[in-house]
Short mmCIF file of C-alpha atoms in Angstrom, two decimals:
data_model
loop_
_atom_site.label_atom_id
_atom_site.label_comp_id
_atom_site.label_asym_id
_atom_site.label_seq_id
_atom_site.Cartn_x
_atom_site.Cartn_y
_atom_site.Cartn_z
CA MET B 1 0.07 0.02 -0.02
CA SER B 2 1.30 3.40 -0.97
CA HIS B 3 1.27 6.29 1.50
CA VAL B 4 1.64 10.15 0.98
CA LEU B 5 3.09 12.77 3.23
CA SER B 6 1.87 16.09 1.87
CA ILE B 7 2.95 19.52 3.07
CA GLU B 8 1.17 22.47 1.67
CA GLY B 9 1.75 26.10 2.24
CA LEU B 10 3.37 25.42 5.69
CA ARG B 11 4.04 28.58 7.64
CA ALA B 12 5.42 28.67 11.19
CA ASN B 13 6.74 31.02 13.88
CA VAL B 14 9.15 30.90 16.88
CA GLY B 15 7.57 33.75 18.95
CA SER B 16 7.01 36.76 16.56
CA ARG B 17 9.62 35.57 14.08
CA GLU B 18 8.35 33.67 11.05
CA ILE B 19 10.81 30.75 10.10
CA LEU B 20 8.81 28.67 7.52
CA ARG B 21 7.22 31.09 4.85
CA GLY B 22 5.19 28.69 2.74
CA ILE B 23 6.55 25.11 2.28
CA ASP B 24 5.10 22.79 -0.33
CA LEU B 25 6.45 19.18 -0.52
CA GLU B 26 5.06 15.70 -1.08
CA VAL B 27 6.81 12.51 -0.20
CA CYS B 28 5.53 9.10 -1.24
CA SER B 29 6.19 5.59 -0.01
CA GLY B 30 9.64 4.34 -1.15
CA GLU B 31 10.92 7.91 -2.02
CA VAL B 32 13.94 9.79 -0.58
CA HIS B 33 13.65 13.58 -0.70
CA ALA B 34 16.67 15.69 0.48
CA VAL B 35 16.14 19.12 1.97
CA MET B 36 19.46 21.09 1.72
CA GLY B 37 20.29 24.71 2.52
CA PRO B 38 22.53 27.05 4.57
CA ASN B 39 22.25 27.45 8.44
CA GLY B 40 19.14 29.50 9.48
CA SER B 41 17.15 28.60 6.45
CA GLY B 42 14.49 26.55 8.35
CA LYS B 43 15.47 23.06 7.77
CA SER B 44 15.31 21.77 11.33
CA THR B 45 12.35 23.85 11.98
CA LEU B 46 10.67 21.99 9.18
CA SER B 47 11.40 18.68 10.77
CA HIS B 48 10.35 19.73 14.28
CA VAL B 49 7.04 21.20 13.01
CA ILE B 50 6.20 17.99 11.15
CA ALA B 51 7.09 15.87 14.21
CA GLY B 52 5.16 18.12 16.78
CA ARG B 53 7.94 19.66 18.84
CA PRO B 54 6.52 22.20 21.24
CA GLY B 55 7.36 25.88 21.05
CA TYR B 56 6.50 26.40 17.24
CA GLN B 57 3.40 28.12 16.16
CA VAL B 58 1.89 26.90 12.81
CA THR B 59 0.25 29.97 11.26
CA GLY B 60 -0.77 28.57 7.87
CA GLY B 61 -0.84 25.61 5.63
CA SER B 62 -1.27 21.87 6.39
CA VAL B 63 0.59 18.57 6.96
CA THR B 64 -1.17 15.37 6.15
CA LEU B 65 -0.50 11.74 6.15
CA ASP B 66 -2.85 10.05 3.77
CA GLY B 67 -5.05 12.91 3.87
CA VAL B 68 -5.32 12.97 7.62
CA ASP B 69 -4.24 16.30 9.32
CA ILE B 70 -1.34 15.40 11.61
CA LEU B 71 -0.89 19.12 12.85
CA ALA B 72 -3.99 18.46 15.08
CA MET B 73 -2.36 15.59 16.70
CA PRO B 74 0.22 15.50 19.73
CA ALA B 75 3.73 14.21 18.98
CA TRP B 76 3.00 10.64 20.16
CA LYS B 77 -0.08 10.29 17.97
CA ARG B 78 1.99 11.37 15.04
CA ALA B 79 4.45 8.72 15.92
CA ARG B 80 1.67 6.13 16.12
CA ALA B 81 0.28 7.32 12.91
CA GLY B 82 3.61 6.35 11.17
CA LEU B 83 6.19 9.25 11.61
CA PHE B 84 9.69 8.86 12.99
CA LEU B 85 12.07 11.66 13.67
CA ALA B 86 15.83 10.83 13.81
CA MET B 87 17.17 13.71 15.79
CA GLN B 88 20.24 15.76 15.12
CA TYR B 89 21.52 15.41 18.68
CA PRO B 90 19.85 12.25 20.34
CA ILE B 91 19.73 12.75 24.03
CA GLU B 92 20.62 10.38 26.93
CA VAL B 93 17.71 8.89 28.79
CA PRO B 94 19.21 7.51 32.06
CA GLY B 95 17.26 4.61 33.70
CA VAL B 96 15.32 3.72 30.52
CA SER B 97 16.70 0.76 28.51
CA LEU B 98 16.38 0.51 24.80
CA VAL B 99 14.36 -2.65 25.20
CA ASP B 100 11.85 -0.97 27.51
CA ALA B 101 11.50 2.13 25.28
CA LEU B 102 10.85 0.14 22.19
CA GLY B 103 8.70 -2.30 24.09
CA ALA B 104 6.54 0.56 25.23
CA ALA B 105 6.35 1.76 21.60
CA PHE B 106 5.28 -1.59 20.44
CA VAL B 107 2.52 -1.84 23.09
CA SER B 108 1.25 1.63 21.79
CA PHE B 109 1.19 0.11 18.30
CA GLY B 110 -0.72 -2.92 19.43
CA ARG B 111 2.24 -5.10 18.87
CA SER B 112 3.93 -7.71 21.32
CA PRO B 113 6.89 -6.24 23.06
CA ALA B 114 8.28 -9.92 23.19
CA LEU B 115 9.33 -9.32 19.50
CA VAL B 116 11.69 -6.54 20.56
CA PRO B 117 14.89 -8.26 21.72
CA ASP B 118 15.41 -10.43 18.51
CA LEU B 119 14.53 -7.39 16.26
CA LEU B 120 17.15 -5.35 18.09
CA THR B 121 19.93 -7.94 17.75
CA ARG B 122 19.24 -8.36 14.19
CA GLU B 123 19.03 -4.64 13.38
CA ALA B 124 22.13 -3.97 15.51
CA ASP B 125 24.06 -6.16 13.23
CA ARG B 126 22.69 -4.53 10.22
CA VAL B 127 23.78 -1.06 11.29
CA GLY B 128 27.05 -2.15 12.89
CA LEU B 129 26.10 -1.23 16.56
CA ASP B 130 27.95 -3.34 19.03
CA ARG B 131 25.39 -5.60 20.83
CA ARG B 132 26.73 -4.72 24.28
CA PHE B 133 25.07 -1.23 23.78
CA LEU B 134 21.60 -2.89 23.63
CA ASP B 135 21.76 -3.39 27.42
CA ARG B 136 22.61 0.17 28.43
CA PRO B 137 20.15 2.95 29.13
CA LEU B 138 19.08 4.86 26.07
CA ASN B 139 22.15 6.59 24.53
CA VAL B 140 24.12 6.78 27.81
CA ASP B 141 27.83 6.88 27.27
CA LEU B 142 27.44 6.35 23.51
CA SER B 143 29.53 8.43 21.07
CA GLY B 144 27.88 10.73 18.56
CA GLY B 145 28.11 8.19 15.78
CA GLU B 146 26.96 5.38 18.03
CA ARG B 147 23.87 7.39 18.79
CA LYS B 148 23.19 7.89 15.12
CA ARG B 149 23.52 4.20 14.55
CA ASN B 150 21.11 3.66 17.61
CA GLU B 151 18.64 6.04 15.94
CA THR B 152 18.70 4.12 12.61
CA LEU B 153 18.25 0.91 14.68
CA GLN B 154 15.24 2.30 16.43
CA MET B 155 13.76 3.43 13.16
CA SER B 156 14.38 -0.07 11.69
CA VAL B 157 12.76 -1.96 14.55
CA ILE B 158 9.70 0.42 14.79
CA GLY B 159 9.10 0.40 10.92
CA PRO B 160 7.50 3.69 10.49
CA LEU B 161 5.78 4.78 7.09
CA PHE B 162 7.99 7.96 6.96
CA ALA B 163 11.28 8.87 8.45
CA ILE B 164 12.44 12.49 8.97
CA LEU B 165 16.30 12.54 9.29
CA ASP B 166 17.53 15.85 10.83
CA GLU B 167 21.20 15.78 9.80
CA ILE B 168 21.71 12.20 10.46
CA ASP B 169 25.06 12.43 8.78
CA SER B 170 26.43 14.89 11.31
CA GLY B 171 29.18 13.41 13.57
CA LEU B 172 29.46 10.18 11.49
CA ASP B 173 32.68 8.79 10.11
CA VAL B 174 32.82 7.39 6.66
CA ASP B 175 32.05 3.72 7.80
CA ALA B 176 29.13 4.79 10.06
CA LEU B 177 27.70 7.03 7.32
CA ARG B 178 27.76 4.25 4.86
CA ALA B 179 26.05 1.71 7.42
CA VAL B 180 23.34 4.06 8.38
CA ALA B 181 22.62 5.38 4.83
CA ARG B 182 22.56 1.89 3.36
CA ARG B 183 20.11 0.59 6.08
CA ILE B 184 17.76 3.60 5.57
CA GLU B 185 18.06 3.06 1.83
CA ALA B 186 17.24 -0.77 2.15
CA ALA B 187 14.17 0.24 4.21
CA THR B 188 12.77 2.21 1.21
CA ALA B 189 12.83 -1.01 -0.77
CA GLU B 190 12.10 -3.48 1.84
CA SER B 191 9.03 -1.80 3.55
CA GLY B 192 8.43 1.25 1.30
CA LEU B 193 9.67 3.76 3.93
CA GLY B 194 9.40 7.34 2.76
CA VAL B 195 12.30 9.49 3.77
CA LEU B 196 12.72 13.31 4.24
CA ALA B 197 16.49 13.73 4.74
CA ILE B 198 17.69 17.13 5.95
CA THR B 199 21.50 17.72 5.41
CA HIS B 200 23.95 20.37 4.60
CA TYR B 201 26.24 18.20 2.52
CA ASN B 202 26.20 16.05 -0.53
CA ARG B 203 28.28 13.30 1.22
CA LEU B 204 25.09 11.64 2.71
CA LEU B 205 23.63 11.52 -0.68
CA HIS B 206 26.64 9.63 -2.06
CA GLU B 207 25.32 6.71 -0.02
CA LEU B 208 21.52 7.48 0.47
CA HIS B 209 20.50 8.04 -3.10
CA ALA B 210 17.60 10.85 -3.26
CA ASP B 211 14.89 10.84 -5.79
CA ARG B 212 14.53 14.59 -5.41
CA ILE B 213 16.62 17.39 -3.95
CA HIS B 214 14.97 20.72 -2.63
CA VAL B 215 16.84 23.78 -1.56
CA LEU B 216 15.36 25.63 1.38
CA SER B 217 16.46 29.23 1.88
CA GLY B 218 14.76 31.87 3.71
CA GLY B 219 11.94 29.60 4.99
CA ARG B 220 10.96 28.59 1.32
CA ILE B 221 11.72 25.99 -1.18
CA VAL B 222 13.52 28.00 -3.80
CA ALA B 223 14.67 25.14 -6.13
CA SER B 224 13.87 21.51 -6.73
CA GLY B 225 15.41 18.86 -8.88
CA GLY B 226 17.05 15.57 -9.22
CA PRO B 227 20.36 14.28 -7.77
CA GLU B 228 22.35 16.56 -10.21
CA LEU B 229 21.10 19.58 -8.05
CA ALA B 230 23.06 18.20 -5.05
CA GLU B 231 26.20 17.92 -7.22
CA GLU B 232 25.70 21.43 -8.29
CA LEU B 233 25.40 22.60 -4.73
CA GLU B 234 28.55 20.77 -3.79
CA THR B 235 30.45 22.83 -6.45
CA THR B 236 28.75 26.36 -6.25
CA GLY B 237 27.33 26.47 -2.74
CA TYR B 238 24.17 28.21 -1.80
CA ALA B 239 24.94 31.74 -2.96
CA ALA B 240 22.96 31.33 -6.18
CA TYR B 241 19.84 30.63 -4.12
CA GLY B 242 19.77 33.84 -2.28
CA ASP B 243 21.66 34.83 0.98
CA ASP B 244 19.34 37.78 0.92
CA LYS B 245 16.38 35.37 1.24
CA VAL B 246 18.06 33.81 4.22
CA GLY B 247 18.85 37.16 5.79
CA ALA B 248 15.17 38.08 5.38
CA VAL B 249 14.31 35.62 8.15
CA ALA B 250 16.69 37.44 10.60
CA GLY B 251 15.49 40.76 9.39
CA ASN B 252 18.91 42.01 8.21
CA GLY B 253 21.44 41.58 5.40
CA HIS B 254 23.27 38.62 6.81
CA SER B 255 22.43 34.97 7.03
CA ALA B 256 20.01 34.14 9.95
CA LYS B 257 21.09 32.37 12.93
CA PRO B 258 19.06 29.30 13.73
CA VAL B 259 16.18 30.10 16.07
CA ARG B 260 14.98 27.57 18.71
CA PRO B 261 12.20 27.85 21.19
CA LYS B 262 13.51 28.39 24.67
CA ILE B 263 11.69 25.59 26.38
CA ASP B 264 12.66 22.34 28.16
CA ASP B 265 11.68 19.53 25.90
CA PRO B 266 12.98 16.21 24.80
CA PHE B 267 14.01 17.55 21.38
CA MET B 268 16.28 20.28 22.72
CA ASP B 269 19.77 20.41 21.30
CA PRO B 270 21.97 19.66 24.39
CA LEU B 271 25.09 21.21 22.86
CA ARG B 272 23.51 24.79 22.35
#
């Protein structure tokens, strides 16, 4: 069965500042769409708004999954509907094991948590995550690369309809990048996973082959194309797509700094 994640005219603010200024995007089952752009262009905001992070105000447009409005849902219902967010900075969750976290997710999906241990072992091997990490509290004492492998493992065990990857390539060495990207790409063929991958760099797309590339600048999609667009960006950078547009988000003539809601929530970047 084919599924569709559709974003139409999406606008969103942090406080009084408008970050997303009319995003139109559609991802179907089995497709990989990459969103690229400079810092401050709204890429992470897009992922957080879709996933339901608190602190953003949607002021216009819609996000639907198979025609169902997900913006009206809390984050946990969006996850149960089939969305998965791989965070740029996965956080530690002391006292909660990976088995327990995914077991609880399985219960919410109406699946048996008894399935989790075997699935974890199998998927750990596929992404190259040492099995001894499976017994640790979630992400505790893991390196940045190990956390990204762990995010990919969780995605694979849960089996969502759509995965939103917020710079999953950051902090990965060449081997880890290859393992993570190839597992995600395999999921597009094996289960029809739809992927929205947010990245700065073409190196992710050398391993995770995108069907469509979108350039996000100043809160808008200003260009879309095939894989050749990513190759062009690697050569020319983002200057041709309007630093002035990016600056408009900040209200000055310079590139905008990323804006984050100042709240305590589980999506918060711990390094900022």
